Amino acid sequence: KAGVTQTPRYLIKTRGQQVTLSCSPISGHRSVSWYQQTPGQGLQFLFEYFSETQRNKGNFPGRFSGRQFSNSRSEMNVSTLELGDSALYLCASSLEGSFTDTQYFGPGTRLTVL
Amino acid sequence: AQSVSQHNHHVILSEAASLELGCNYSYGGTVNLFWYVQYPGQHLQLLLKYFSGDPLVKGIKGFEAEFIKSKFSFNLRKPSVQWSDTAEYFCAVNAKTTDSWGKLQFGAGTQVVVTP
């Protein structure tokens, strides 16, 4: 079974631009969670989607948004990029995102904001 | 607020040495516990997990972890490390709350370097 895939793997943007990242979960998984990984803050939860609905959200500004499609694929959008948004963005999928589920991670998208 | 603490940020040891990485969490309710590993240039992979039952869980590559509820701890161990165990290790907790959907709380990670 194929793992979680993320595209693109690398992105370079400038301040003020916006960016869209894509995540395809493991086949059969309906929950997709997004995390930001930085050297200073570590891994922080952004949000989780299930059945095309955002079900949970971390403490990030409204510039960070996402959506999920009917095939469970998910996109994350960051608008008005700031230097501090430079990070590895990880997507994880699980069957239903429930308390007893295990999350499986993709390789991440490395975003650099100049 | 819930938190996950990993005691060591960097660990350097020689091959065949034993490894123990500490992880403590602050949440008094029901939790599920995980250890993930990130090898250089690779994505986060699940090493092992604890949901319930035997508090000593075994994972891949010879790793094991012990859940001690009274100490809010979930320490990772390996009796004899190899050079290929060089990686960053993350402890993660999923706390059973009203807003736990798809949310893992991670520790800061421990960078482990195994020298030949």
Coordinates of C-alpha atoms in Angstrom, one line a residue:
Chain A
K1 CA 0.0 0.0 0.0
A2 CA 1.5 3.4 -0.9
G3 CA 2.3 5.7 1.9
V4 CA 1.4 9.4 2.4
T5 CA 2.6 11.5 -0.5
Q6 CA 3.2 15.3 -0.4
T7 CA 3.9 17.7 -3.2
P8 CA 5.9 19.6 -3.9
R9 CA 8.8 18.4 -1.8
Y10 CA 10.6 21.8 -1.9
L11 CA 9.3 25.4 -2.3
I12 CA 10.9 28.7 -2.3
K13 CA 8.7 31.8 -2.0
T14 CA 9.1 35.4 -1.0
R15 CA 7.4 37.4 1.7
G16 CA 3.9 38.3 0.9
Q17 CA 3.3 35.5 -1.5
Q18 CA 0.9 32.6 -0.9
V19 CA 1.5 28.9 -1.2
T20 CA -0.5 25.7 -1.5
L21 CA 0.8 22.4 -0.4
S22 CA -0.8 19.1 -1.3
C23 CA -1.2 15.8 0.6
S24 CA -2.5 12.4 -0.6
P25 CA -3.3 10.1 2.3
I26 CA -2.9 6.3 2.5
S27 CA -5.6 4.6 0.6
G28 CA -8.6 4.1 2.8
H29 CA -7.5 6.8 5.3
R30 CA -10.1 9.5 5.8
S31 CA -8.4 11.8 8.3
V32 CA -5.6 14.1 7.3
S33 CA -3.6 16.2 9.9
W34 CA -1.1 18.9 9.1
Y35 CA 1.9 19.8 11.3
Q36 CA 4.6 22.4 11.1
Q37 CA 8.2 21.4 12.0
T38 CA 10.8 24.0 12.8
P39 CA 14.1 23.8 14.8
G40 CA 12.8 26.3 17.4
Q41 CA 9.2 25.1 17.9
G42 CA 9.5 21.5 17.0
L43 CA 6.4 19.8 15.7
Q44 CA 3.2 21.7 16.1
F45 CA -0.3 20.7 15.1
L46 CA -2.0 22.9 12.5
F47 CA -5.3 21.3 11.8
E48 CA -7.1 18.1 11.0
Y49 CA -9.7 17.3 8.3
F50 CA -12.2 14.4 8.1
S51 CA -14.9 14.0 5.5
E52 CA -14.1 17.4 3.9
T53 CA -14.6 19.2 7.3
Q54 CA -12.0 20.8 9.5
R55 CA -12.6 19.0 12.8
N56 CA -9.7 20.3 14.9
K57 CA -7.4 23.3 14.8
G58 CA -4.2 24.3 16.4
N59 CA -3.0 27.7 17.5
F60 CA -2.0 29.2 14.2
P61 CA -3.1 32.5 12.6
G62 CA -5.9 32.6 10.0
R63 CA -3.3 32.9 7.2
F64 CA -3.0 29.1 7.5
S65 CA -6.0 27.3 6.0
G66 CA -6.8 24.0 4.5
R67 CA -9.3 21.9 2.8
Q68 CA -10.1 18.3 2.0
F69 CA -11.6 16.8 -1.1
S70 CA -14.0 14.0 -1.4
N71 CA -11.2 11.6 -2.2
S72 CA -9.6 12.5 1.1
R73 CA -6.7 14.4 -0.5
S74 CA -6.0 17.6 1.4
E75 CA -4.4 20.9 0.6
M76 CA -2.9 23.5 2.9
N77 CA -2.7 27.2 2.0
V78 CA -0.6 29.9 3.6
S79 CA -1.3 33.4 2.6
T80 CA 0.8 36.5 3.0
L81 CA 3.9 34.5 3.8
E82 CA 6.3 35.7 6.5
L83 CA 9.9 34.7 7.0
G84 CA 8.9 32.7 10.1
D85 CA 6.7 30.5 8.0
S86 CA 9.9 28.8 6.7
A87 CA 9.5 25.2 7.9
L88 CA 8.9 21.6 7.0
Y89 CA 5.2 21.0 6.7
L90 CA 4.2 17.5 7.4
C91 CA 1.0 15.7 6.6
A92 CA -0.2 12.7 8.4
S93 CA -3.1 10.4 7.6
S94 CA -5.1 7.9 9.7
L95 CA -8.2 5.9 9.3
E96 CA -10.5 8.2 11.1
G97 CA -8.4 10.5 13.2
S98 CA -9.9 9.1 16.4
F99 CA -8.2 8.8 19.7
T100 CA -7.2 5.2 19.0
D101 CA -5.8 5.8 15.5
T102 CA -2.2 5.8 14.5
Q103 CA -1.0 8.6 12.3
Y104 CA 1.4 7.9 9.4
F105 CA 3.5 10.7 8.1
G106 CA 4.5 11.9 4.6
P107 CA 8.0 13.1 3.7
G108 CA 7.0 16.7 4.1
T109 CA 7.2 19.9 2.0
R110 CA 10.2 22.1 2.8
L111 CA 9.1 25.7 2.5
T112 CA 11.6 28.5 2.4
V113 CA 10.4 32.1 2.6
L114 CA 12.9 34.7 1.5
Chain B
A1 CA -1.8 23.1 29.3
Q2 CA -0.8 19.6 28.2
S3 CA 2.9 19.2 27.4
V4 CA 5.4 16.5 26.4
S5 CA 9.0 16.7 27.7
Q6 CA 12.0 14.9 26.3
H7 CA 14.8 15.2 28.8
N8 CA 17.8 15.0 26.4
H9 CA 18.2 17.1 23.3
H10 CA 21.3 15.4 22.1
V11 CA 22.8 12.0 22.9
I12 CA 26.0 10.7 21.6
L13 CA 27.0 7.1 22.2
S14 CA 29.1 4.3 20.7
E15 CA 27.8 1.3 18.9
A16 CA 26.7 -1.5 21.2
A17 CA 26.0 0.9 24.0
S18 CA 22.5 0.9 25.6
L19 CA 20.1 3.7 24.9
E20 CA 17.4 5.2 27.0
L21 CA 15.5 8.3 26.1
G22 CA 13.2 9.9 28.6
C23 CA 9.7 11.2 27.9
N24 CA 7.2 12.7 30.3
Y25 CA 3.8 14.1 29.6
S26 CA 1.5 16.3 31.6
Y27 CA -2.1 15.1 31.3
G28 CA -4.0 13.3 34.0
G29 CA -6.5 11.6 31.8
T30 CA -6.4 8.8 29.3
V31 CA -3.5 9.0 26.8
N32 CA -2.1 7.0 23.9
L33 CA 1.6 7.2 23.5
F34 CA 4.0 7.0 20.6
W35 CA 7.6 7.1 19.7
Y36 CA 8.4 8.2 16.2
V37 CA 11.9 8.3 14.5
Q38 CA 13.2 10.5 11.8
Y39 CA 16.3 9.2 10.1
P40 CA 18.4 11.7 8.2
G41 CA 16.6 12.7 5.0
Q42 CA 13.7 10.4 5.7
H43 CA 10.2 11.0 7.0
L44 CA 8.8 10.4 10.4
Q45 CA 8.2 6.7 11.0
L46 CA 6.4 5.0 13.8
L47 CA 8.7 3.0 16.2
L48 CA 6.1 1.8 18.6
K49 CA 2.9 2.8 20.4
Y50 CA 1.0 2.2 23.6
F51 CA -2.7 2.2 23.7
S52 CA -3.6 -0.1 26.6
G53 CA -2.6 -3.4 28.2
D54 CA 1.0 -4.5 28.9
P55 CA 2.9 -1.3 29.7
L56 CA 6.0 -2.7 28.1
V57 CA 5.7 -2.4 24.4
K58 CA 8.0 -3.7 21.8
G59 CA 8.5 -1.9 18.5
I60 CA 10.6 -2.2 15.3
K61 CA 14.3 -2.5 15.2
G62 CA 14.7 -3.8 18.7
F63 CA 13.2 -0.8 20.5
E64 CA 10.9 -1.0 23.4
A65 CA 9.2 1.4 25.7
E66 CA 7.7 1.3 29.2
F67 CA 4.6 3.2 30.2
I68 CA 4.7 4.1 33.9
K69 CA 1.4 5.8 34.6
S70 CA 2.3 6.9 38.1
K71 CA 5.3 8.8 36.7
F72 CA 3.6 10.0 33.5
S73 CA 6.5 8.6 31.6
F74 CA 7.0 6.6 28.4
N75 CA 10.8 6.0 28.1
L76 CA 12.3 4.4 25.1
R77 CA 15.1 1.8 25.3
K78 CA 17.3 -0.2 23.1
P79 CA 19.9 -2.6 24.7
S80 CA 22.5 -2.3 22.0
V81 CA 22.5 0.5 19.4
Q82 CA 23.9 0.4 15.9
W83 CA 25.3 3.2 13.7
S84 CA 22.0 3.0 11.7
D85 CA 20.1 4.1 14.8
T86 CA 21.5 7.6 14.3
A87 CA 18.3 9.7 14.0
E88 CA 16.0 12.1 15.8
Y89 CA 13.5 10.5 18.1
F90 CA 10.2 12.1 19.0
C91 CA 7.8 11.1 21.8
A92 CA 4.2 12.0 21.0
V93 CA 1.0 11.9 23.0
N94 CA -2.7 11.8 22.0
A95 CA -4.8 12.8 25.0
K96 CA -8.4 11.8 25.2
T97 CA -10.1 15.2 25.3
T98 CA -13.0 16.7 23.5
D99 CA -10.7 18.2 20.9
S100 CA -8.3 15.3 20.3
W101 CA -9.3 14.6 16.7
G102 CA -6.2 13.9 14.7
K103 CA -4.0 15.8 17.1
L104 CA -0.7 14.6 18.3
Q105 CA 1.4 16.6 20.8
F106 CA 5.1 16.1 20.3
G107 CA 8.1 16.5 22.5
A108 CA 11.0 18.6 21.2
G109 CA 12.9 15.5 20.0
T110 CA 16.2 13.9 20.9
Q111 CA 19.0 13.8 18.3
V112 CA 20.9 10.6 18.8
V113 CA 24.3 10.1 17.2
V114 CA 25.8 6.6 17.3
T115 CA 29.5 6.6 16.6
P116 CA 31.2 3.5 15.0

